[in-house]
Amino acid sequence: MAEPHLLLAVCTGPQRGAKLALPPGATATVGRSDLADLTLPNDTKLSTKHFSVQWQGSIAIVHDLSSANGIMVDGERAVTTEARHGSWVRAGETDFSIHIEAHTPAPVEAEQDDLDDLFGLPPSAENDTPAFAAAAADPREHMPFEERVAGLQEEQRIRDTRNTERRLSLRARAQRDAAGRRAVDLLRGIADDVGLHVVLDAARSDRILQVLREAVEEHRSLYEGVKGQALDEVAPYLVTLPADSRLLGQLVEEGWLNRWGIFLEGAVPKRELRRHLRRFLVVEDEAGEPLYFRFYDPVCLREFWPTCGRRQRAELCGPVSAFLVEGEGGELLRLNADGTIVAVGDGNHGKVP
């Protein structure tokens, strides 16, 4: 796997969300003029070239380029200093964040001994000693032999139940992972052929924003203004995904069948697509009352699609050729403007029942 990029993102101001991705060995400059690699012409407190960031592969160096107003790194004045993953830089009137690509590994799906906790099974219950054989060695010698045997038999039953649950869980996880790998391949093909975007629901998991901050691709909230910024932690985010995107693999690997978001098919400029999608964040019911419409929930959109009319579907699609969502079994479904829901890549392009 390629070495990770260093990611410098604009966190405040009109260019909030803009991002630079530096490969190892690269240096980028930030300033007010076109001479800088990252230009912020609206920040009048920035110098022409205000500061630079160098990525050495394991160390990031932030350097003030003799600017008029200086820089602050993690709240302290600095001229030349090392920055860490998660550092903040203040230059002019703009805040920047620094992250390392794909720095934080996915949480491990630990196997929980819920039945042990519930029934108070002792650690020794993990062994395979038959209940009758273990009865003679049971420390609860004050109990009648028959009661000890009955207790050990009950522990054995619970143990068997728990092991069955684990096997089923592992099987379901393997099926989900296989479906996810297939979905990634299909989505990469779509991205390469016609273009691909994703809308992610940050309210679904704290991990989503973490993954986005550590991704090369820029992400932009569908919410707007100061009130929208206050909802950053739970906002829907739009991202354009190239075919070779590392982020695409992460999103499917961790979020498939977890309702992280929906994919959109089509070569649409991100600015135009964001403007289009914002129209549907709040809709009106039959009585004219405003309702929040979570169209970026794959289950919500999948169930809504067959119920809406042709005009509604056409309005929702707009410049997008189709929506792509996870099916109940992990298959990739295409929601077409004609109302059909088609399983992608299975050789059968008929309507999914």
Short mmCIF file of C-alpha atoms in Angstrom, two decimals:
data_model
loop_
_atom_site.label_atom_id
_atom_site.label_comp_id
_atom_site.label_asym_id
_atom_site.label_seq_id
_atom_site.Cartn_x
_atom_site.Cartn_y
_atom_site.Cartn_z
CA MET A 1 0.00 0.00 0.00
CA ALA A 2 1.22 3.50 -0.85
CA GLU A 3 2.62 5.65 1.93
CA PRO A 4 0.00 7.95 3.47
CA HIS A 5 -0.46 11.57 2.50
CA LEU A 6 -0.43 14.48 4.91
CA LEU A 7 -3.76 16.30 4.78
CA LEU A 8 -4.04 20.05 5.35
CA ALA A 9 -7.68 21.17 5.49
CA VAL A 10 -9.32 24.58 5.76
CA CYS A 11 -11.67 24.57 8.77
CA THR A 12 -13.12 28.10 8.76
CA GLY A 13 -14.08 30.81 6.30
CA PRO A 14 -15.56 30.76 2.79
CA GLN A 15 -13.20 27.99 1.62
CA ARG A 16 -14.02 25.72 4.52
CA GLY A 17 -13.55 22.12 3.42
CA ALA A 18 -10.75 22.79 0.92
CA LYS A 19 -7.93 20.31 1.35
CA LEU A 20 -4.33 19.71 0.24
CA ALA A 21 -2.89 16.19 0.14
CA LEU A 22 0.91 16.05 0.38
CA PRO A 23 2.77 12.87 -0.57
CA PRO A 24 5.93 12.04 1.42
CA GLY A 25 8.73 14.45 0.63
CA ALA A 26 6.43 17.24 -0.57
CA THR A 27 6.13 20.82 0.68
CA ALA A 28 3.11 23.08 0.17
CA THR A 29 2.61 26.78 0.82
CA VAL A 30 -0.48 28.62 2.04
CA GLY A 31 -1.22 32.27 1.41
CA ARG A 32 -3.44 34.96 -0.07
CA SER A 33 -2.01 35.04 -3.59
CA ASP A 34 -1.98 32.63 -6.50
CA LEU A 35 1.70 32.03 -5.81
CA ALA A 36 0.70 29.77 -2.90
CA ASP A 37 -0.33 26.15 -3.37
CA LEU A 38 -3.43 26.74 -1.25
CA THR A 39 -4.85 30.19 -1.93
CA LEU A 40 -7.30 31.99 0.36
CA PRO A 41 -7.83 35.40 -1.28
CA ASN A 42 -10.63 36.43 1.10
CA ASP A 43 -8.44 36.34 4.23
CA THR A 44 -6.86 39.79 4.23
CA LYS A 45 -4.77 38.96 7.31
CA LEU A 46 -2.81 36.34 5.36
CA SER A 47 0.46 37.23 3.68
CA THR A 48 1.16 36.45 0.02
CA LYS A 49 2.86 33.26 1.15
CA HIS A 50 2.10 32.91 4.82
CA PHE A 51 3.36 29.47 5.90
CA SER A 52 4.51 26.16 4.53
CA VAL A 53 3.95 22.55 5.51
CA GLN A 54 6.49 19.84 4.76
CA TRP A 55 5.65 16.15 4.99
CA GLN A 56 8.61 13.88 5.60
CA GLY A 57 6.60 10.67 5.72
CA SER A 58 6.48 10.45 9.50
CA ILE A 59 7.05 14.05 10.60
CA ALA A 60 5.21 17.21 9.53
CA ILE A 61 7.05 20.54 9.74
CA VAL A 62 5.11 23.82 9.78
CA HIS A 63 7.19 26.90 8.94
CA ASP A 64 6.22 30.58 9.10
CA LEU A 65 7.39 32.26 5.86
CA SER A 66 8.17 35.62 7.52
CA SER A 67 4.47 36.49 7.49
CA ALA A 68 3.13 39.78 8.79
CA ASN A 69 0.92 38.26 11.48
CA GLY A 70 2.70 34.99 12.26
CA ILE A 71 1.17 31.57 12.92
CA MET A 72 -0.02 29.55 15.88
CA VAL A 73 0.26 25.77 16.05
CA ASP A 74 -1.87 24.01 18.66
CA GLY A 75 -2.46 27.34 20.38
CA GLU A 76 1.19 28.46 20.62
CA ARG A 77 3.16 30.97 18.57
CA ALA A 78 5.60 29.24 16.26
CA VAL A 79 8.20 29.92 13.59
CA THR A 80 9.23 26.36 12.75
CA THR A 81 7.71 23.44 14.61
CA GLU A 82 6.63 19.85 14.25
CA ALA A 83 2.93 19.16 13.89
CA ARG A 84 1.23 15.93 14.86
CA HIS A 85 -1.84 14.12 13.61
CA GLY A 86 -4.79 16.27 14.67
CA SER A 87 -2.79 19.50 15.04
CA TRP A 88 -4.41 22.88 14.39
CA VAL A 89 -2.78 25.85 12.65
CA ARG A 90 -4.05 29.42 12.90
CA ALA A 91 -2.90 31.83 10.19
CA GLY A 92 -4.54 35.17 9.47
CA GLU A 93 -8.20 34.66 10.35
CA THR A 94 -8.32 31.04 9.16
CA ASP A 95 -7.98 27.76 11.04
CA PHE A 96 -6.43 24.69 9.42
CA SER A 97 -6.26 21.08 10.56
CA ILE A 98 -3.52 18.53 9.93
CA HIS A 99 -4.21 14.82 9.64
CA ILE A 100 -2.41 11.76 8.32
CA GLU A 101 -4.27 9.73 5.72
CA ALA A 102 -6.01 6.62 7.10
CA HIS A 103 -4.14 7.08 10.38
CA THR A 104 -6.70 5.60 12.77
CA PRO A 105 -7.45 1.89 12.25
CA ALA A 106 -11.00 0.63 12.22
CA PRO A 107 -12.32 -0.52 15.60
CA VAL A 108 -11.99 -4.25 16.11
CA GLU A 109 -15.30 -6.08 16.22
CA ALA A 110 -14.74 -7.79 19.53
CA GLU A 111 -16.65 -10.95 20.37
CA GLN A 112 -18.68 -10.20 23.47
CA ASP A 113 -19.26 -12.92 26.05
CA ASP A 114 -22.72 -11.54 26.73
CA LEU A 115 -24.08 -14.84 27.97
CA ASP A 116 -21.17 -15.26 30.35
CA ASP A 117 -21.89 -11.81 31.77
CA LEU A 118 -25.61 -12.47 31.97
CA PHE A 119 -25.44 -15.87 33.64
CA GLY A 120 -22.20 -15.42 35.54
CA LEU A 121 -20.32 -18.31 33.96
CA PRO A 122 -16.85 -18.82 35.48
CA PRO A 123 -13.76 -18.61 33.22
CA SER A 124 -13.40 -22.40 33.44
CA ALA A 125 -16.62 -22.69 31.44
CA GLU A 126 -14.52 -22.17 28.32
CA ASN A 127 -13.14 -25.73 28.51
CA ASP A 128 -14.85 -28.68 26.92
CA THR A 129 -15.03 -30.85 30.04
CA PRO A 130 -18.39 -32.70 30.04
CA ALA A 131 -20.74 -31.64 32.80
CA PHE A 132 -20.87 -35.06 34.55
CA ALA A 133 -17.08 -35.45 34.55
CA ALA A 134 -16.57 -31.97 35.94
CA ALA A 135 -19.13 -32.44 38.71
CA ALA A 136 -16.76 -34.40 40.94
CA ALA A 137 -14.20 -31.55 40.81
CA ASP A 138 -16.72 -28.76 41.34
CA PRO A 139 -15.72 -26.58 44.34
CA ARG A 140 -19.34 -26.28 45.51
CA GLU A 141 -19.04 -29.48 47.53
CA HIS A 142 -21.64 -28.37 50.05
CA MET A 143 -24.34 -28.75 47.38
CA PRO A 144 -26.02 -32.10 46.75
CA PHE A 145 -24.45 -34.02 43.90
CA GLU A 146 -27.64 -33.89 41.82
CA GLU A 147 -27.86 -30.09 42.12
CA ARG A 148 -24.21 -29.71 41.12
CA VAL A 149 -24.78 -31.90 38.06
CA ALA A 150 -27.90 -29.91 37.12
CA GLY A 151 -26.00 -26.63 37.50
CA LEU A 152 -23.13 -27.85 35.32
CA GLN A 153 -25.57 -29.12 32.72
CA GLU A 154 -27.19 -25.68 32.62
CA GLU A 155 -23.77 -24.06 32.20
CA GLN A 156 -23.04 -26.49 29.36
CA ARG A 157 -26.35 -25.58 27.69
CA ILE A 158 -25.57 -21.87 27.97
CA ARG A 159 -22.06 -22.50 26.65
CA ASP A 160 -23.45 -24.38 23.63
CA THR A 161 -25.96 -21.61 22.97
CA ARG A 162 -23.25 -18.99 23.13
CA ASN A 163 -20.98 -20.92 20.77
CA THR A 164 -23.84 -21.31 18.30
CA GLU A 165 -24.48 -17.56 18.45
CA ARG A 166 -20.79 -16.92 17.80
CA ARG A 167 -20.72 -19.24 14.81
CA LEU A 168 -23.79 -17.55 13.35
CA SER A 169 -22.26 -14.13 14.00
CA LEU A 170 -19.00 -15.10 12.31
CA ARG A 171 -20.90 -16.54 9.35
CA ALA A 172 -22.98 -13.35 9.00
CA ARG A 173 -19.83 -11.25 9.24
CA ALA A 174 -18.13 -13.32 6.54
CA GLN A 175 -21.18 -12.94 4.28
CA ARG A 176 -21.25 -9.20 4.88
CA ASP A 177 -17.53 -8.89 4.11
CA ALA A 178 -17.92 -10.89 0.89
CA ALA A 179 -20.85 -8.71 -0.19
CA GLY A 180 -18.84 -5.61 0.65
CA ARG A 181 -15.86 -6.72 -1.44
CA ARG A 182 -18.17 -7.32 -4.38
CA ALA A 183 -19.83 -3.93 -3.88
CA VAL A 184 -16.45 -2.15 -3.84
CA ASP A 185 -15.48 -3.68 -7.19
CA LEU A 186 -18.82 -2.68 -8.71
CA LEU A 187 -18.64 0.86 -7.31
CA ARG A 188 -15.09 1.33 -8.60
CA GLY A 189 -16.28 0.33 -12.05
CA ILE A 190 -19.14 2.85 -11.87
CA ALA A 191 -16.77 5.57 -10.68
CA ASP A 192 -14.48 4.86 -13.61
CA ASP A 193 -17.29 4.73 -16.19
CA VAL A 194 -19.72 7.50 -15.25
CA GLY A 195 -18.61 9.10 -11.96
CA LEU A 196 -19.51 8.40 -8.34
CA HIS A 197 -20.42 10.42 -5.26
CA VAL A 198 -21.47 9.47 -1.75
CA VAL A 199 -23.59 11.18 0.90
CA LEU A 200 -22.65 10.03 4.39
CA ASP A 201 -24.71 10.44 7.56
CA ALA A 202 -22.32 11.55 10.31
CA ALA A 203 -25.08 11.01 12.87
CA ARG A 204 -24.90 7.27 12.20
CA SER A 205 -21.41 6.79 13.70
CA ASP A 206 -18.59 8.90 15.15
CA ARG A 207 -16.25 6.88 12.96
CA ILE A 208 -17.60 8.52 9.78
CA LEU A 209 -16.16 11.97 10.46
CA GLN A 210 -12.91 10.41 11.61
CA VAL A 211 -12.58 8.55 8.32
CA LEU A 212 -13.47 11.68 6.32
CA ARG A 213 -10.91 13.85 8.11
CA GLU A 214 -8.25 11.26 7.34
CA ALA A 215 -9.17 10.97 3.65
CA VAL A 216 -7.59 12.65 0.64
CA GLU A 217 -11.00 13.56 -0.81
CA GLU A 218 -12.69 16.78 0.26
CA HIS A 219 -15.96 16.43 2.16
CA ARG A 220 -18.62 19.10 2.40
CA SER A 221 -21.62 19.28 4.71
CA LEU A 222 -25.02 19.69 3.08
CA TYR A 223 -25.88 22.09 5.90
CA GLU A 224 -25.06 25.76 5.43
CA GLY A 225 -24.02 28.76 7.50
CA VAL A 226 -23.30 29.17 11.21
CA LYS A 227 -26.27 27.06 12.24
CA GLY A 228 -25.17 24.34 9.88
CA GLN A 229 -21.63 24.43 11.25
CA ALA A 230 -23.02 23.86 14.74
CA LEU A 231 -24.42 20.56 13.45
CA ASP A 232 -21.15 19.34 11.92
CA GLU A 233 -21.03 16.24 14.11
CA VAL A 234 -24.39 14.96 12.82
CA ALA A 235 -24.53 16.45 9.32
CA PRO A 236 -24.80 14.67 5.96
CA TYR A 237 -21.58 15.01 3.95
CA LEU A 238 -21.06 14.92 0.20
CA VAL A 239 -17.87 13.41 -1.24
CA THR A 240 -16.81 12.77 -4.83
CA LEU A 241 -15.02 9.43 -5.19
CA PRO A 242 -12.50 8.56 -7.92
CA ALA A 243 -12.18 4.95 -9.03
CA ASP A 244 -8.91 4.42 -7.16
CA SER A 245 -10.14 6.01 -3.93
CA ARG A 246 -8.81 4.46 -0.73
CA LEU A 247 -11.74 6.10 1.03
CA LEU A 248 -14.24 4.14 -1.06
CA GLY A 249 -12.77 0.87 0.19
CA GLN A 250 -12.88 2.08 3.79
CA LEU A 251 -16.49 3.23 3.56
CA VAL A 252 -17.72 -0.11 2.24
CA GLU A 253 -15.48 -2.21 4.48
CA GLU A 254 -16.71 -0.50 7.64
CA GLY A 255 -20.08 0.93 6.71
CA TRP A 256 -21.70 -1.66 4.43
CA LEU A 257 -25.02 -2.81 5.95
CA ASN A 258 -24.51 -0.26 8.73
CA ARG A 259 -26.53 2.43 6.92
CA TRP A 260 -23.66 4.89 6.62
CA GLY A 261 -24.99 6.54 3.48
CA ILE A 262 -25.96 6.35 -0.18
CA PHE A 263 -24.00 6.49 -3.45
CA LEU A 264 -24.94 8.60 -6.44
CA GLU A 265 -24.12 7.74 -10.03
CA GLY A 266 -23.21 10.43 -12.56
CA ALA A 267 -20.54 12.88 -13.69
CA VAL A 268 -21.97 15.90 -11.89
CA PRO A 269 -19.85 18.80 -10.57
CA LYS A 270 -19.84 18.66 -6.79
CA ARG A 271 -21.02 22.25 -6.37
CA GLU A 272 -24.05 21.62 -8.60
CA LEU A 273 -24.83 18.33 -6.90
CA ARG A 274 -24.63 19.83 -3.41
CA ARG A 275 -26.97 22.64 -4.41
CA HIS A 276 -29.42 20.09 -5.81
CA LEU A 277 -29.37 17.79 -2.76
CA ARG A 278 -29.83 20.65 -0.30
CA ARG A 279 -33.32 21.18 -1.75
CA PHE A 280 -34.49 17.91 -0.19
CA LEU A 281 -33.16 18.25 3.35
CA VAL A 282 -36.52 19.66 4.43
CA VAL A 283 -39.75 18.80 2.60
CA GLU A 284 -43.43 19.41 3.29
CA ASP A 285 -46.04 16.82 4.15
CA GLU A 286 -49.59 16.84 2.75
CA ALA A 287 -50.61 19.44 5.34
CA GLY A 288 -47.73 21.73 4.39
CA GLU A 289 -45.77 21.02 7.56
CA PRO A 290 -41.97 20.90 7.20
CA LEU A 291 -40.30 17.51 7.65
CA TYR A 292 -36.66 16.52 7.70
CA PHE A 293 -36.11 14.04 4.87
CA ARG A 294 -33.27 11.59 5.55
CA PHE A 295 -32.94 10.55 1.92
CA TYR A 296 -29.28 9.70 2.63
CA ASP A 297 -30.34 6.75 4.81
CA PRO A 298 -30.10 3.77 2.41
CA VAL A 299 -32.98 1.89 4.06
CA CYS A 300 -35.19 4.99 4.07
CA LEU A 301 -34.49 5.72 0.40
CA ARG A 302 -34.86 2.07 -0.62
CA GLU A 303 -38.30 1.83 0.99
CA PHE A 304 -39.42 5.25 -0.20
CA TRP A 305 -38.48 4.74 -3.84
CA PRO A 306 -41.36 2.46 -4.93
CA THR A 307 -43.93 4.68 -3.20
CA CYS A 308 -43.18 7.96 -4.96
CA GLY A 309 -44.43 9.03 -8.37
CA ARG A 310 -42.49 9.58 -11.57
CA ARG A 311 -42.33 13.33 -11.05
CA GLN A 312 -41.02 12.94 -7.49
CA ARG A 313 -38.34 10.51 -8.62
CA ALA A 314 -37.30 12.80 -11.47
CA GLU A 315 -37.02 15.76 -9.09
CA LEU A 316 -34.97 13.80 -6.58
CA CYS A 317 -32.61 12.41 -9.23
CA GLY A 318 -32.12 15.73 -10.99
CA PRO A 319 -28.64 15.61 -12.59
CA VAL A 320 -27.93 12.17 -11.07
CA SER A 321 -28.51 9.14 -13.29
CA ALA A 322 -29.29 6.80 -10.36
CA PHE A 323 -28.95 6.21 -6.63
CA LEU A 324 -27.01 3.20 -5.33
CA VAL A 325 -27.76 1.63 -1.95
CA GLU A 326 -27.08 -1.52 0.03
CA GLY A 327 -29.73 -4.23 -0.15
CA GLU A 328 -30.92 -6.29 2.80
CA GLY A 329 -28.57 -9.12 1.83
CA GLY A 330 -25.60 -6.85 1.09
CA GLU A 331 -26.16 -6.66 -2.65
CA LEU A 332 -25.66 -3.35 -4.45
CA LEU A 333 -28.97 -1.94 -5.67
CA ARG A 334 -29.51 0.75 -8.31
CA LEU A 335 -32.59 2.95 -7.83
CA ASN A 336 -33.55 4.15 -11.30
CA ALA A 337 -35.65 7.18 -12.19
CA ASP A 338 -38.30 4.91 -13.76
CA GLY A 339 -38.98 3.37 -10.34
CA THR A 340 -37.19 0.08 -10.89
CA ILE A 341 -34.74 -1.23 -8.29
CA VAL A 342 -32.05 -3.30 -9.95
CA ALA A 343 -29.36 -5.50 -8.46
CA VAL A 344 -26.10 -4.31 -9.99
CA GLY A 345 -23.72 -6.75 -11.60
CA ASP A 346 -25.68 -9.95 -11.14
CA GLY A 347 -26.44 -10.49 -14.82
CA ASN A 348 -30.14 -9.94 -14.16
CA HIS A 349 -31.29 -6.41 -14.88
CA GLY A 350 -34.94 -6.98 -14.13
CA LYS A 351 -36.82 -5.43 -11.28
CA VAL A 352 -35.85 -6.69 -7.86
CA PRO A 353 -38.91 -8.04 -6.01
#
